[in-house]
Amino acid sequence: MIRTYSSTSGRFDWTGLAFTILLAIVIAVPLLVVFTWAFTEVWRYPSVIPQKFGLRFWDQTLSRADVWEALSISLRLSATVTALSALICLPAAYAFARMKFPGRDLFFLSFLASHAFPKFGLLVAIAAIFLQLNLIATFWGVVLIQLVGTLMLMIWIPVAAFQAVDRRMEEAARDVGAGPLRVFWSITLPQAGPTIFAAVLLTFVSTFYETEGAWLIGAPQIRTMPVLMINFINNQVVIQYGAVLSVILWVPSFIALMFARRVIGTGAFAKGFGA
Amino acid sequence: MARLTIESLRKSFASTVAVDDFSLDVADGELVCLLGPSGSGKSTILRMIGGFEQPTSGAIRIDGQDVSRLPPDRRPTGMVFQSHALWSHMNVFNNIAFGLKLRRLPRSEIRRKVEEALELVGLGGYGHRQTFQLSGGQQQRVALARSLVLEPKILLLDEPFASLDQHLRERLREEVRDIQQRLGITTLFVTHGQDEALAMADRIVVLRNGQCEQADAPDIIYRNPQTQFVAGFIGQMNFIAANVEGGTFRHPHVSIAVGVQDGPAVLAVRPEALGLAATDGEAGATVLRSTDFGSHIMVDVELADGTRLKAMTSPSIRWERGARARLVPAAYALYRDNRLVDSGRVEGRATTAASLDVVRVTV
């Protein structure tokens, strides 16, 4: 394993600093604006900072039952979809990475297909089928539609992770007496672990924010957070509603990232994302 | 106490035969080197013994028991890989302890055995280190300790020093040889470096195209190569191709009476067995270069037909570039179709006769 440590001695890395600042501006400024709006009661042009801060819109948002219900549905959906996706995709990814079977390449590419065509057309077609199966506006209907969207991510990233595991490490484990299952559990999975964890995290977060499928299949009974947010914005143009919901929507991302840092450490986590 | 017997081992992949009818007997405590160029099948043989490749046919016996159908985890073999293959998510202690934990040994015994193994490879107290904090040589020692701690009957080493620099390689091969002799462990060692084989092995098996060319002690392999391939692969060797006519190997520069039938043949002479004598006129070989190694001088000469030879001469005589020299072989081997057909020493008088012969032929 190669570790690179940023040098604390020697010349200062000005280019790196410039990139850091640029990235910080591009990423942080929009977030900051939204964050500010969420705690604003009055903010009129041309003032740079709001005239009146306050939690009025938080009270209004959080007192609504549909917000809490949507949050609960979103969390349950994301957890279910991620778990199912991992259950289906991880063994498949291992098979793709390590086994040779007829039609392997074609089958592998087919996972890309769901992302290769305009998604909305596909969704409409699936919606028509779900209508006949009475899956429209049900929890499991939304689970199914969101599952399709996660397959590619959950196959391709773990396949790369499994392929990157040195075969000699696995052979060395067999050599000292570990059976195939033990090798997978003690060597392959820990080696591929950070990358797979990153894939699971990405799947959870992207499912949480998925809108099209959830809206088309779930509406009107199953309303996720992003769908609710669209409703809010469509019905009354009050920026604060959107901002408050947006800040609430950050929460799962933050929790996931914090959890990731605690569990596997920043270095391994960044490595999982290819850094 | 372990004896390894390989009988008519064969391994063919889709279109190629990697190992062809290979048999070998390794005695208890012996260190045998499998030596050959890349693609000679040496690693495939080792991997079949370790259980990572299935033989197409043949048997592998350890102490009489056929293990050739057992998976690697059921074989009493320990393998050290070229790339060391340490588990980077475990520290040194856990790398070595992994096999012991699988055997459900008590914790105190695991600790004791791991410490012993680390002491054995000269890394006492390194248990808490992460594997990536170690140098290449240290990593390879940990890999060796990981195999040895399980006390395998057969130790398999697959080019373990290939990724190390020359200096480290020489030191480590001495250490490995020491450890191997101290433990008396039967060892099979794969390498493509002849120095390594000559320095470490009790016996060398030279492989080509999946077949055994010669299996003998290092000195015999060097002094009495049974095939032209072995002669050329181990150490430096001069080859001169010509015809045998009437019981004499005849070449414009050298003629030797040999006891073989007429026909094409290749004369092989080691640089240290090839003397040079000054000669005048156009006859003789042309000196291309002379390199002083202190203890001896290596002179490169070119024959009229373009063949280049190396001669090891005493530092007392200087050879200038472009000078003419007469070849004075002291010992030779003669090969026909890769097989040794004749060998012997050239007597002082015979040399003179032969060189007179040269003069007669060339003038």
mmCIF file of N, CA and C in Angstrom, chain B residues 206-303:
data_model
loop_
_atom_site.group_PDB
_atom_site.id
_atom_site.type_symbol
_atom_site.label_atom_id
_atom_site.label_comp_id
_atom_site.label_asym_id
_atom_site.label_seq_id
_atom_site.Cartn_x
_atom_site.Cartn_y
_atom_site.Cartn_z
ATOM 1 N N VAL B 206 17.285 -27.648 -13.963
ATOM 2 C CA VAL B 206 17.173 -26.658 -15.029
ATOM 3 C C VAL B 206 16.016 -27.048 -15.929
ATOM 4 N N LEU B 207 15.105 -26.098 -16.122
ATOM 5 C CA LEU B 207 13.896 -26.365 -16.896
ATOM 6 C C LEU B 207 13.900 -25.578 -18.190
ATOM 7 N N ARG B 208 13.354 -26.213 -19.225
ATOM 8 C CA ARG B 208 13.103 -25.498 -20.464
ATOM 9 C C ARG B 208 11.834 -26.059 -21.077
ATOM 10 N N ASN B 209 10.929 -25.160 -21.479
ATOM 11 C CA ASN B 209 9.670 -25.562 -22.111
ATOM 12 C C ASN B 209 8.940 -26.644 -21.318
ATOM 13 N N GLY B 210 8.941 -26.507 -20.004
ATOM 14 C CA GLY B 210 8.194 -27.429 -19.166
ATOM 15 C C GLY B 210 8.852 -28.780 -18.972
ATOM 16 N N GLN B 211 10.060 -28.929 -19.463
ATOM 17 C CA GLN B 211 10.744 -30.205 -19.297
ATOM 18 C C GLN B 211 12.059 -30.016 -18.556
ATOM 19 N N CYS B 212 12.465 -31.084 -17.883
ATOM 20 C CA CYS B 212 13.717 -31.044 -17.133
ATOM 21 C C CYS B 212 14.886 -31.247 -18.083
ATOM 22 N N GLU B 213 15.817 -30.311 -18.094
ATOM 23 C CA GLU B 213 17.005 -30.454 -18.932
ATOM 24 C C GLU B 213 18.080 -31.219 -18.175
ATOM 25 N N GLN B 214 18.232 -30.866 -16.899
ATOM 26 C CA GLN B 214 19.239 -31.537 -16.078
ATOM 27 C C GLN B 214 18.939 -31.270 -14.619
ATOM 28 N N ALA B 215 19.116 -32.278 -13.770
ATOM 29 C CA ALA B 215 18.944 -32.109 -12.335
ATOM 30 C C ALA B 215 20.179 -32.649 -11.647
ATOM 31 N N ASP B 216 20.980 -31.763 -11.099
ATOM 32 C CA ASP B 216 22.241 -32.186 -10.472
ATOM 33 C C ASP B 216 22.684 -31.154 -9.445
ATOM 34 N N ALA B 217 23.745 -31.498 -8.722
ATOM 35 C CA ALA B 217 24.333 -30.547 -7.781
ATOM 36 C C ALA B 217 24.898 -29.366 -8.563
ATOM 37 N N PRO B 218 24.961 -28.168 -7.941
ATOM 38 C CA PRO B 218 25.392 -26.965 -8.663
ATOM 39 C C PRO B 218 26.732 -27.130 -9.372
ATOM 40 N N ASP B 219 27.730 -27.775 -8.705
ATOM 41 C CA ASP B 219 29.040 -27.871 -9.346
ATOM 42 C C ASP B 219 28.985 -28.762 -10.582
ATOM 43 N N ILE B 220 28.173 -29.812 -10.537
ATOM 44 C CA ILE B 220 28.058 -30.696 -11.706
ATOM 45 C C ILE B 220 27.343 -29.968 -12.844
ATOM 46 N N ILE B 221 26.265 -29.225 -12.462
ATOM 47 C CA ILE B 221 25.542 -28.452 -13.472
ATOM 48 C C ILE B 221 26.512 -27.510 -14.184
ATOM 49 N N TYR B 222 27.419 -26.906 -13.400
ATOM 50 C CA TYR B 222 28.322 -25.927 -13.995
ATOM 51 C C TYR B 222 29.439 -26.611 -14.779
ATOM 52 N N ARG B 223 30.012 -27.674 -14.199
ATOM 53 C CA ARG B 223 31.196 -28.275 -14.827
ATOM 54 C C ARG B 223 30.851 -29.317 -15.864
ATOM 55 N N ASN B 224 29.672 -29.894 -15.747
ATOM 56 C CA ASN B 224 29.351 -30.975 -16.670
ATOM 57 C C ASN B 224 27.919 -30.853 -17.193
ATOM 58 N N PRO B 225 27.621 -29.757 -17.886
ATOM 59 C CA PRO B 225 26.256 -29.583 -18.393
ATOM 60 C C PRO B 225 25.932 -30.632 -19.446
ATOM 61 N N GLN B 226 24.777 -31.251 -19.279
ATOM 62 C CA GLN B 226 24.424 -32.371 -20.149
ATOM 63 C C GLN B 226 23.771 -31.932 -21.452
ATOM 64 N N THR B 227 23.331 -30.686 -21.512
ATOM 65 C CA THR B 227 22.747 -30.209 -22.772
ATOM 66 C C THR B 227 23.347 -28.842 -23.101
ATOM 67 N N GLN B 228 23.243 -28.499 -24.366
ATOM 68 C CA GLN B 228 23.763 -27.207 -24.812
ATOM 69 C C GLN B 228 23.027 -26.064 -24.127
ATOM 70 N N PHE B 229 21.710 -26.286 -23.891
ATOM 71 C CA PHE B 229 20.914 -25.247 -23.239
ATOM 72 C C PHE B 229 21.442 -24.955 -21.837
ATOM 73 N N VAL B 230 21.680 -26.017 -21.065
ATOM 74 C CA VAL B 230 22.188 -25.847 -19.706
ATOM 75 C C VAL B 230 23.553 -25.170 -19.744
ATOM 76 N N ALA B 231 24.392 -25.615 -20.697
ATOM 77 C CA ALA B 231 25.729 -25.036 -20.823
ATOM 78 C C ALA B 231 25.646 -23.535 -21.038
ATOM 79 N N GLY B 232 24.690 -23.102 -21.846
ATOM 80 C CA GLY B 232 24.563 -21.686 -22.139
ATOM 81 C C GLY B 232 23.840 -20.908 -21.060
ATOM 82 N N PHE B 233 22.961 -21.593 -20.302
ATOM 83 C CA PHE B 233 22.123 -20.898 -19.333
ATOM 84 C C PHE B 233 22.860 -20.641 -18.027
ATOM 85 N N ILE B 234 23.715 -21.581 -17.626
ATOM 86 C CA ILE B 234 24.436 -21.450 -16.357
ATOM 87 C C ILE B 234 25.839 -20.940 -16.644
ATOM 88 N N GLY B 235 26.168 -19.796 -16.140
ATOM 89 C CA GLY B 235 27.497 -19.236 -16.316
ATOM 90 C C GLY B 235 27.714 -18.780 -17.751
ATOM 91 N N GLN B 236 28.933 -18.307 -18.002
ATOM 92 C CA GLN B 236 29.238 -17.853 -19.357
ATOM 93 C C GLN B 236 29.802 -19.020 -20.158
ATOM 94 N N MET B 237 29.448 -19.073 -21.430
ATOM 95 C CA MET B 237 29.917 -20.168 -22.267
ATOM 96 C C MET B 237 30.136 -19.674 -23.684
ATOM 97 N N ASN B 238 31.257 -20.138 -24.270
ATOM 98 C CA ASN B 238 31.523 -19.852 -25.689
ATOM 99 C C ASN B 238 31.041 -21.022 -26.522
ATOM 100 N N PHE B 239 30.349 -20.720 -27.598
ATOM 101 C CA PHE B 239 29.914 -21.768 -28.522
ATOM 102 C C PHE B 239 30.535 -21.522 -29.886
ATOM 103 N N ILE B 240 31.095 -22.581 -30.467
ATOM 104 C CA ILE B 240 31.633 -22.499 -31.827
ATOM 105 C C ILE B 240 30.977 -23.614 -32.641
ATOM 106 N N ALA B 241 30.252 -23.242 -33.671
ATOM 107 C CA ALA B 241 29.558 -24.240 -34.493
ATOM 108 C C ALA B 241 30.402 -24.591 -35.711
ATOM 109 N N ALA B 242 30.534 -25.902 -35.979
ATOM 110 C CA ALA B 242 31.286 -26.355 -37.155
ATOM 111 C C ALA B 242 30.951 -27.818 -37.412
ATOM 112 N N ASN B 243 31.736 -28.478 -38.229
ATOM 113 C CA ASN B 243 31.494 -29.876 -38.566
ATOM 114 C C ASN B 243 32.578 -30.772 -37.993
ATOM 115 N N VAL B 244 32.181 -31.999 -37.701
ATOM 116 C CA VAL B 244 33.153 -33.035 -37.350
ATOM 117 C C VAL B 244 33.434 -33.819 -38.625
ATOM 118 N N GLU B 245 34.719 -33.871 -38.994
ATOM 119 C CA GLU B 245 35.103 -34.607 -40.205
ATOM 120 C C GLU B 245 36.232 -35.553 -39.856
ATOM 121 N N GLY B 246 36.027 -36.813 -40.078
ATOM 122 C CA GLY B 246 37.066 -37.814 -39.833
ATOM 123 C C GLY B 246 37.555 -37.814 -38.403
ATOM 124 N N GLY B 247 36.636 -37.660 -37.457
ATOM 125 C CA GLY B 247 37.014 -37.740 -36.049
ATOM 126 C C GLY B 247 37.650 -36.469 -35.517
ATOM 127 N N THR B 248 37.606 -35.380 -36.283
ATOM 128 C CA THR B 248 38.166 -34.118 -35.811
ATOM 129 C C THR B 248 37.137 -33.007 -35.986
ATOM 130 N N PHE B 249 36.971 -32.223 -34.887
ATOM 131 C CA PHE B 249 36.120 -31.041 -34.975
ATOM 132 C C PHE B 249 36.925 -29.981 -35.720
ATOM 133 N N ARG B 250 36.452 -29.595 -36.889
ATOM 134 C CA ARG B 250 37.246 -28.702 -37.723
ATOM 135 C C ARG B 250 36.585 -27.335 -37.859
ATOM 136 N N HIS B 251 37.346 -26.340 -37.424
ATOM 137 C CA HIS B 251 36.910 -24.951 -37.561
ATOM 138 C C HIS B 251 38.158 -24.179 -37.940
ATOM 139 N N PRO B 252 38.053 -23.150 -38.762
ATOM 140 C CA PRO B 252 39.249 -22.418 -39.179
ATOM 141 C C PRO B 252 40.136 -22.004 -38.015
ATOM 142 N N HIS B 253 39.556 -21.782 -36.835
ATOM 143 C CA HIS B 253 40.361 -21.295 -35.723
ATOM 144 C C HIS B 253 40.734 -22.355 -34.715
ATOM 145 N N VAL B 254 40.004 -23.450 -34.719
ATOM 146 C CA VAL B 254 40.294 -24.457 -33.712
ATOM 147 C C VAL B 254 39.924 -25.841 -34.245
ATOM 148 N N SER B 255 40.797 -26.774 -34.018
ATOM 149 C CA SER B 255 40.534 -28.150 -34.401
ATOM 150 C C SER B 255 40.871 -29.056 -33.240
ATOM 151 N N ILE B 256 39.938 -29.970 -32.920
ATOM 152 C CA ILE B 256 40.150 -30.864 -31.784
ATOM 153 C C ILE B 256 39.736 -32.266 -32.206
ATOM 154 N N ALA B 257 40.551 -33.239 -31.863
ATOM 155 C CA ALA B 257 40.196 -34.630 -32.135
ATOM 156 C C ALA B 257 39.099 -35.045 -31.166
ATOM 157 N N VAL B 258 37.956 -35.514 -31.694
ATOM 158 C CA VAL B 258 36.835 -35.905 -30.844
ATOM 159 C C VAL B 258 36.387 -37.306 -31.240
ATOM 160 N N GLY B 259 35.742 -37.975 -30.298
ATOM 161 C CA GLY B 259 35.341 -39.345 -30.571
ATOM 162 C C GLY B 259 33.889 -39.457 -30.975
ATOM 163 N N VAL B 260 33.469 -38.684 -31.956
ATOM 164 C CA VAL B 260 32.072 -38.777 -32.389
ATOM 165 C C VAL B 260 32.003 -38.918 -33.899
ATOM 166 N N GLN B 261 30.800 -39.335 -34.346
ATOM 167 C CA GLN B 261 30.592 -39.510 -35.778
ATOM 168 C C GLN B 261 30.606 -38.160 -36.490
ATOM 169 N N ASP B 262 30.884 -38.211 -37.785
ATOM 170 C CA ASP B 262 30.917 -36.983 -38.580
ATOM 171 C C ASP B 262 29.548 -36.309 -38.617
ATOM 172 N N GLY B 263 29.564 -34.995 -38.780
ATOM 173 C CA GLY B 263 28.310 -34.246 -38.861
ATOM 174 C C GLY B 263 28.445 -32.932 -38.120
ATOM 175 N N PRO B 264 27.405 -32.071 -38.175
ATOM 176 C CA PRO B 264 27.472 -30.781 -37.494
ATOM 177 C C PRO B 264 27.503 -30.954 -35.980
ATOM 178 N N ALA B 265 28.218 -30.068 -35.305
ATOM 179 C CA ALA B 265 28.308 -30.128 -33.842
ATOM 180 C C ALA B 265 28.669 -28.743 -33.324
ATOM 181 N N VAL B 266 28.440 -28.538 -32.017
ATOM 182 C CA VAL B 266 28.759 -27.260 -31.399
ATOM 183 C C VAL B 266 29.779 -27.497 -30.292
ATOM 184 N N LEU B 267 30.886 -26.789 -30.394
ATOM 185 C CA LEU B 267 31.930 -26.899 -29.383
ATOM 186 C C LEU B 267 31.673 -25.848 -28.305
ATOM 187 N N ALA B 268 31.726 -26.264 -27.037
ATOM 188 C CA ALA B 268 31.498 -25.335 -25.935
ATOM 189 C C ALA B 268 32.742 -25.257 -25.066
ATOM 190 N N VAL B 269 33.194 -24.026 -24.826
ATOM 191 C CA VAL B 269 34.388 -23.817 -23.999
ATOM 192 C C VAL B 269 34.100 -22.674 -23.028
ATOM 193 N N ARG B 270 34.310 -22.912 -21.727
ATOM 194 C CA ARG B 270 34.133 -21.837 -20.741
ATOM 195 C C ARG B 270 35.221 -20.770 -20.940
ATOM 196 N N PRO B 271 34.935 -19.513 -20.640
ATOM 197 C CA PRO B 271 35.964 -18.469 -20.783
ATOM 198 C C PRO B 271 37.226 -18.792 -19.990
ATOM 199 N N GLU B 272 37.061 -19.414 -18.786
ATOM 200 C CA GLU B 272 38.237 -19.700 -17.972
ATOM 201 C C GLU B 272 39.046 -20.866 -18.546
ATOM 202 N N ALA B 273 38.440 -21.623 -19.488
ATOM 203 C CA ALA B 273 39.160 -22.738 -20.104
ATOM 204 C C ALA B 273 39.691 -22.363 -21.482
ATOM 205 N N LEU B 274 39.471 -21.114 -21.844
ATOM 206 C CA LEU B 274 39.919 -20.688 -23.173
ATOM 207 C C LEU B 274 41.134 -19.767 -23.020
ATOM 208 N N GLY B 275 42.286 -20.280 -23.433
ATOM 209 C CA GLY B 275 43.494 -19.468 -23.385
ATOM 210 C C GLY B 275 43.725 -18.771 -24.711
ATOM 211 N N LEU B 276 44.546 -17.722 -24.655
ATOM 212 C CA LEU B 276 44.899 -17.016 -25.884
ATOM 213 C C LEU B 276 46.423 -16.987 -25.998
ATOM 214 N N ALA B 277 46.904 -17.159 -27.217
ATOM 215 C CA ALA B 277 48.344 -17.051 -27.448
ATOM 216 C C ALA B 277 48.570 -16.063 -28.582
ATOM 217 N N ALA B 278 49.590 -15.228 -28.404
ATOM 218 C CA ALA B 278 49.849 -14.208 -29.423
ATOM 219 C C ALA B 278 50.264 -14.877 -30.730
ATOM 220 N N THR B 279 49.800 -14.302 -31.796
ATOM 221 C CA THR B 279 50.188 -14.828 -33.095
ATOM 222 C C THR B 279 50.344 -13.647 -34.031
ATOM 223 N N ASP B 280 51.128 -13.825 -35.071
ATOM 224 C CA ASP B 280 51.301 -12.700 -35.986
ATOM 225 C C ASP B 280 50.646 -13.024 -37.325
ATOM 226 N N GLY B 281 50.554 -12.073 -38.139
ATOM 227 C CA GLY B 281 49.960 -12.283 -39.457
ATOM 228 C C GLY B 281 48.448 -12.196 -39.388
ATOM 229 N N GLU B 282 47.811 -12.610 -40.438
ATOM 230 C CA GLU B 282 46.362 -12.473 -40.549
ATOM 231 C C GLU B 282 45.622 -13.614 -39.861
ATOM 232 N N ALA B 283 46.312 -14.669 -39.508
ATOM 233 C CA ALA B 283 45.644 -15.804 -38.877
ATOM 234 C C ALA B 283 45.203 -15.434 -37.467
ATOM 235 N N GLY B 284 44.272 -16.228 -36.919
ATOM 236 C CA GLY B 284 43.860 -16.023 -35.539
ATOM 237 C C GLY B 284 42.643 -15.127 -35.407
ATOM 238 N N ALA B 285 42.183 -15.026 -34.167
ATOM 239 C CA ALA B 285 41.001 -14.227 -33.868
ATOM 240 C C ALA B 285 41.415 -12.788 -33.581
ATOM 241 N N THR B 286 40.473 -11.865 -33.803
ATOM 242 C CA THR B 286 40.770 -10.454 -33.573
ATOM 243 C C THR B 286 40.293 -10.048 -32.183
ATOM 244 N N VAL B 287 41.166 -9.383 -31.435
ATOM 245 C CA VAL B 287 40.772 -8.919 -30.103
ATOM 246 C C VAL B 287 39.886 -7.684 -30.250
ATOM 247 N N LEU B 288 38.694 -7.736 -29.643
ATOM 248 C CA LEU B 288 37.763 -6.601 -29.712
ATOM 249 C C LEU B 288 37.917 -5.684 -28.511
ATOM 250 N N ARG B 289 38.078 -6.308 -27.347
ATOM 251 C CA ARG B 289 38.056 -5.519 -26.121
ATOM 252 C C ARG B 289 38.706 -6.337 -25.026
ATOM 253 N N SER B 290 39.319 -5.651 -24.100
ATOM 254 C CA SER B 290 39.856 -6.384 -22.961
ATOM 255 C C SER B 290 39.469 -5.630 -21.699
ATOM 256 N N THR B 291 38.818 -6.322 -20.794
ATOM 257 C CA THR B 291 38.300 -5.689 -19.577
ATOM 258 C C THR B 291 39.042 -6.234 -18.365
ATOM 259 N N ASP B 292 39.618 -5.329 -17.576
ATOM 260 C CA ASP B 292 40.399 -5.743 -16.417
ATOM 261 C C ASP B 292 39.504 -5.844 -15.192
ATOM 262 N N PHE B 293 39.360 -7.075 -14.652
ATOM 263 C CA PHE B 293 38.566 -7.247 -13.441
ATOM 264 C C PHE B 293 39.451 -7.377 -12.207
ATOM 265 N N GLY B 294 40.738 -7.028 -12.344
ATOM 266 C CA GLY B 294 41.636 -7.123 -11.200
ATOM 267 C C GLY B 294 42.250 -8.501 -11.094
ATOM 268 N N SER B 295 41.396 -9.469 -10.698
ATOM 269 C CA SER B 295 41.905 -10.830 -10.533
ATOM 270 C C SER B 295 42.154 -11.498 -11.883
ATOM 271 N N HIS B 296 41.447 -11.067 -12.869
ATOM 272 C CA HIS B 296 41.626 -11.649 -14.200
ATOM 273 C C HIS B 296 41.247 -10.606 -15.258
ATOM 274 N N ILE B 297 41.610 -10.914 -16.487
ATOM 275 C CA ILE B 297 41.217 -10.034 -17.596
ATOM 276 C C ILE B 297 40.298 -10.802 -18.518
ATOM 277 N N MET B 298 39.173 -10.174 -18.887
ATOM 278 C CA MET B 298 38.241 -10.813 -19.814
ATOM 279 C C MET B 298 38.481 -10.200 -21.190
ATOM 280 N N VAL B 299 38.878 -11.065 -22.132
ATOM 281 C CA VAL B 299 39.177 -10.591 -23.482
ATOM 282 C C VAL B 299 38.074 -11.062 -24.432
ATOM 283 N N ASP B 300 37.473 -10.100 -25.135
ATOM 284 C CA ASP B 300 36.478 -10.443 -26.149
ATOM 285 C C ASP B 300 37.176 -10.549 -27.496
ATOM 286 N N VAL B 301 36.978 -11.683 -28.189
ATOM 287 C CA VAL B 301 37.596 -11.831 -29.509
ATOM 288 C C VAL B 301 36.517 -12.185 -30.527
ATOM 289 N N GLU B 302 36.825 -11.892 -31.761
ATOM 290 C CA GLU B 302 35.887 -12.215 -32.837
ATOM 291 C C GLU B 302 36.589 -13.105 -33.844
ATOM 292 N N LEU B 303 35.897 -14.187 -34.232
ATOM 293 C CA LEU B 303 36.453 -15.083 -35.247
ATOM 294 C C LEU B 303 36.127 -14.545 -36.628
#
